[in-house]
CSV table of C-alpha atoms in Angstrom, one decimal:
chain,number,residue,atom,x,y,z
A,1,UNK,CA,8.0,-23.0,-58.9
A,2,UNK,CA,9.0,-21.0,-62.2
A,3,UNK,CA,6.7,-17.8,-63.7
A,4,UNK,CA,4.9,-18.5,-66.2
A,5,UNK,CA,4.5,-15.0,-68.1
A,6,UNK,CA,2.0,-14.0,-70.6
A,7,UNK,CA,2.0,-11.8,-73.0
A,8,UNK,CA,-1.3,-10.7,-73.5
A,9,UNK,CA,-2.8,-9.4,-77.8
A,10,UNK,CA,-6.2,-10.5,-77.9
A,11,UNK,CA,-8.9,-11.5,-75.6
A,12,UNK,CA,-8.9,-14.5,-77.6
A,13,UNK,CA,-5.1,-15.2,-76.2
A,14,UNK,CA,-6.4,-14.2,-72.2
A,15,UNK,CA,-6.1,-16.5,-69.5
A,16,UNK,CA,-9.6,-14.9,-67.7
A,17,UNK,CA,-8.1,-15.0,-64.1
A,18,UNK,CA,-4.3,-13.8,-64.8
A,19,UNK,CA,-5.6,-10.6,-67.5
A,20,UNK,CA,-8.7,-9.6,-69.1
A,21,UNK,CA,-9.5,-8.8,-72.2
A,22,UNK,CA,-7.8,-5.7,-73.6
A,23,UNK,CA,-10.4,-2.7,-73.5
A,24,UNK,CA,-10.9,1.2,-74.4
A,25,UNK,CA,-12.3,3.3,-72.0
A,26,UNK,CA,-13.6,6.5,-72.9
A,27,UNK,CA,-11.0,9.1,-73.9
A,28,UNK,CA,-7.3,7.0,-73.7
A,29,UNK,CA,-5.4,4.0,-76.0
A,30,UNK,CA,-6.2,0.6,-75.5
A,31,UNK,CA,-4.9,-0.6,-72.3
A,32,UNK,CA,-4.8,-4.0,-70.4
A,33,UNK,CA,-6.5,-4.0,-67.5
A,34,UNK,CA,-5.2,-6.6,-64.8
A,35,UNK,CA,-8.0,-7.6,-62.1
A,36,UNK,CA,-7.0,-7.8,-58.1
A,37,UNK,CA,-8.1,-12.2,-58.3
A,38,UNK,CA,-4.8,-12.6,-60.8
A,39,UNK,CA,-3.0,-15.7,-59.1
A,40,UNK,CA,0.2,-13.8,-60.7
A,41,UNK,CA,0.1,-10.7,-57.6
A,42,UNK,CA,1.4,-11.7,-54.6
A,43,UNK,CA,0.1,-10.2,-51.5
A,44,UNK,CA,1.8,-9.6,-48.0
A,45,UNK,CA,-0.4,-7.8,-45.0
A,46,UNK,CA,-3.9,-8.2,-43.5
A,47,UNK,CA,-6.3,-7.5,-46.3
A,48,UNK,CA,-9.9,-9.2,-47.1
A,49,UNK,CA,-11.2,-10.2,-50.3
A,50,UNK,CA,-14.0,-7.8,-52.0
A,51,UNK,CA,-15.6,-9.2,-54.9
A,52,UNK,CA,-12.6,-9.5,-57.4
A,53,UNK,CA,-11.1,-7.3,-55.2
A,54,UNK,CA,-9.2,-6.7,-52.2
A,55,UNK,CA,-9.6,-4.3,-49.0
A,56,UNK,CA,-7.2,-3.1,-46.6
A,57,UNK,CA,-6.7,-0.7,-44.2
A,58,UNK,CA,-3.0,-1.0,-42.4
A,59,UNK,CA,0.2,-0.1,-43.2
A,60,UNK,CA,2.4,-2.7,-43.9
A,61,UNK,CA,0.3,-4.3,-47.0
A,62,UNK,CA,2.1,-4.9,-49.9
A,63,UNK,CA,1.4,-5.4,-53.9
A,64,UNK,CA,4.2,-7.5,-55.9
A,65,UNK,CA,4.4,-8.9,-59.7
A,66,UNK,CA,6.3,-8.7,-62.4
A,67,UNK,CA,6.4,-7.6,-66.3
A,68,UNK,CA,8.1,-5.6,-68.6
A,69,UNK,CA,5.6,-3.3,-69.2
A,70,UNK,CA,7.2,0.2,-69.9
A,71,UNK,CA,4.3,2.1,-67.9
A,72,UNK,CA,1.6,0.5,-65.2
A,73,UNK,CA,-0.8,2.1,-63.3
A,74,UNK,CA,-3.0,0.9,-60.2
A,75,UNK,CA,-6.3,1.2,-59.8
A,76,UNK,CA,-7.4,2.5,-55.9
A,77,UNK,CA,-11.1,2.9,-54.4
A,78,UNK,CA,-9.9,5.4,-51.4
A,79,UNK,CA,-12.7,5.8,-48.5
A,80,UNK,CA,-9.8,8.7,-47.7
A,81,UNK,CA,-6.6,9.9,-48.2
A,82,UNK,CA,-3.1,7.4,-48.1
A,83,UNK,CA,0.4,7.5,-49.3
A,84,UNK,CA,2.2,4.7,-51.0
A,85,UNK,CA,5.7,3.5,-52.1
A,86,UNK,CA,6.0,2.2,-55.3
A,87,UNK,CA,9.7,-0.2,-55.3
A,88,UNK,CA,11.0,-1.5,-58.4
A,89,UNK,CA,13.7,-4.3,-58.9
A,90,UNK,CA,15.6,-6.2,-61.6
A,91,UNK,CA,16.4,-6.6,-64.6
A,92,UNK,CA,20.0,-7.7,-63.0
A,93,UNK,CA,18.6,-8.4,-59.7
A,94,UNK,CA,15.3,-9.0,-59.0
A,95,UNK,CA,14.4,-9.4,-55.4
A,96,UNK,CA,16.9,-6.0,-54.4
A,97,UNK,CA,13.8,-3.6,-54.5
A,98,UNK,CA,14.9,0.0,-54.9
A,99,UNK,CA,12.2,3.3,-54.0
A,100,UNK,CA,11.0,4.3,-57.1
A,101,UNK,CA,8.5,7.4,-55.9
A,102,UNK,CA,6.1,7.6,-53.5
A,103,UNK,CA,2.3,8.0,-54.6
A,104,UNK,CA,-0.7,10.5,-52.6
A,105,UNK,CA,-4.7,9.1,-52.7
A,106,UNK,CA,-7.4,10.9,-52.5
A,107,UNK,CA,-11.3,9.5,-51.9
A,108,UNK,CA,-14.3,10.3,-53.9
A,109,UNK,CA,-12.0,10.3,-57.4
A,110,UNK,CA,-13.8,8.9,-60.2
A,111,UNK,CA,-12.3,8.4,-63.9
A,112,UNK,CA,-13.6,6.3,-66.7
A,113,UNK,CA,-12.7,3.1,-64.6
A,114,UNK,CA,-15.7,4.4,-62.2
A,115,UNK,CA,-15.4,4.8,-58.6
A,116,UNK,CA,-11.7,3.9,-58.9
A,117,UNK,CA,-8.8,7.0,-59.0
A,118,UNK,CA,-6.1,5.4,-61.7
A,119,UNK,CA,-2.7,6.6,-60.1
A,120,UNK,CA,0.7,6.4,-62.3
A,121,UNK,CA,3.7,3.3,-60.8
A,122,UNK,CA,5.7,4.0,-63.3
A,123,UNK,CA,5.9,4.9,-67.1
A,124,UNK,CA,9.0,5.9,-69.6
A,125,UNK,CA,10.9,2.9,-68.8
A,126,UNK,CA,12.7,0.4,-70.7
A,127,UNK,CA,10.9,-3.0,-72.2
A,128,UNK,CA,13.1,-5.0,-69.5
A,129,UNK,CA,11.7,-7.7,-66.8
A,130,UNK,CA,11.2,-5.9,-63.0
A,131,UNK,CA,10.0,-6.3,-60.5
A,132,UNK,CA,7.4,-4.0,-58.8
A,133,UNK,CA,5.9,-3.6,-55.0
A,134,UNK,CA,3.5,-1.0,-54.2
A,135,UNK,CA,3.8,-0.9,-50.3
A,136,UNK,CA,1.2,1.5,-47.6
A,137,UNK,CA,2.5,3.4,-46.1
A,138,UNK,CA,-0.3,5.0,-43.9
A,139,UNK,CA,-2.5,3.7,-41.1
A,140,UNK,CA,-6.0,3.7,-41.0
A,141,UNK,CA,-9.1,5.2,-38.9
A,142,UNK,CA,-12.1,3.9,-39.0
A,143,UNK,CA,-13.5,6.3,-35.4
A,144,UNK,CA,-15.9,8.7,-36.1
A,145,UNK,CA,-15.0,11.4,-35.9
A,146,UNK,CA,-11.9,10.3,-37.2
A,147,UNK,CA,-9.0,10.4,-34.4
A,148,UNK,CA,-5.9,13.5,-34.0
A,149,UNK,CA,-3.0,11.1,-34.4
A,150,UNK,CA,-4.6,10.1,-38.1
A,151,UNK,CA,-7.8,12.0,-38.7
A,152,UNK,CA,-6.4,12.4,-42.6
A,153,UNK,CA,-5.7,8.0,-43.7
A,154,UNK,CA,-8.6,5.6,-44.5
A,155,UNK,CA,-8.8,2.1,-45.4
A,156,UNK,CA,-8.2,0.9,-49.8
A,157,UNK,CA,-9.8,-1.3,-52.0
A,158,UNK,CA,-7.5,-2.4,-55.2
A,159,UNK,CA,-9.4,-3.3,-57.7
A,160,UNK,CA,-6.5,-4.5,-60.0
A,161,UNK,CA,-3.7,-2.7,-62.2
A,162,UNK,CA,-3.7,-1.1,-66.2
A,163,UNK,CA,-0.5,-2.2,-68.6
A,164,UNK,CA,0.4,-1.2,-71.7
A,165,UNK,CA,-0.9,-3.5,-74.8
A,166,UNK,CA,0.6,-6.3,-75.5
A,167,UNK,CA,2.1,-6.4,-71.8
A,168,UNK,CA,3.4,-9.5,-69.9
A,169,UNK,CA,2.8,-10.8,-66.2
A,170,UNK,CA,4.4,-13.1,-64.5
A,171,UNK,CA,4.9,-13.8,-60.8
A,172,UNK,CA,7.6,-11.8,-58.6
A,173,UNK,CA,11.0,-13.0,-57.4
A,174,UNK,CA,10.2,-12.9,-53.7
A,175,UNK,CA,12.5,-10.3,-51.9
A,176,UNK,CA,12.6,-12.5,-49.2
A,177,UNK,CA,13.9,-16.3,-48.8
A,178,UNK,CA,11.4,-19.6,-49.9
A,179,UNK,CA,11.2,-21.5,-46.2
A,180,UNK,CA,12.2,-19.5,-43.5
A,181,UNK,CA,9.8,-17.5,-42.7
A,182,UNK,CA,9.0,-15.6,-39.1
A,183,UNK,CA,5.8,-14.3,-37.8
A,184,UNK,CA,5.5,-11.5,-35.6
A,185,UNK,CA,1.4,-10.6,-34.4
A,186,UNK,CA,1.1,-7.1,-32.9
A,187,UNK,CA,-0.6,-4.4,-34.1
A,188,UNK,CA,0.0,-0.9,-36.3
A,189,UNK,CA,2.8,-0.6,-34.7
A,190,UNK,CA,4.1,-4.1,-35.2
A,191,UNK,CA,3.1,-3.3,-39.2
A,192,UNK,CA,5.4,-0.2,-39.3
A,193,UNK,CA,3.0,2.7,-38.3
A,194,UNK,CA,4.6,6.1,-37.2
A,195,UNK,CA,8.2,5.0,-38.9
A,196,UNK,CA,8.3,7.9,-40.9
A,197,UNK,CA,7.4,10.5,-38.6
A,198,UNK,CA,9.6,13.7,-37.4
A,199,UNK,CA,10.1,14.3,-33.7
A,200,UNK,CA,6.6,15.0,-32.2
A,201,UNK,CA,4.5,14.5,-35.9
A,202,UNK,CA,1.4,13.0,-34.7
A,203,UNK,CA,-0.5,12.7,-37.7
A,204,UNK,CA,2.9,10.5,-39.6
């Protein structure tokens, strides 16, 4: 179905299920908070609901959306350290994603958003429609004590996105063809664990 963009200028114009009111935490400019429960965000991979947030741990988990915002940040509550790839598409081809940057997160990071750390996805871009994909690269370990192959990586809770004031949000053009799906059943190796490890690198 066609994407339905929403441009937000005040709380009264705001579909609460898609975007929440302009908020101004102490010390930062007015921004838009997009909750993880927004139906305009697309998820791929294993996750569970955590109130209005989303909890996940396996690599290959994807958050996908489209916006013309010039900057965006993600709110993550991390149990340990994790790495994520940020990929962007458009505006000429909204289904072809290219790696923009990689972000490294850490546990116990408290900000104006409470227990959620704020991590920049991109900034200073032109106000053109683009797809945004956030891809978890690292495997979580729930063992106590931690296992030797992923001693520092953990589960994460995604709380939402932060956009510039007046930004829009719409459903992303999916980078795969609708109507054609191939399902794989397996463990973390099936979803890509270890693909970035070098020779002899056990903590990848």
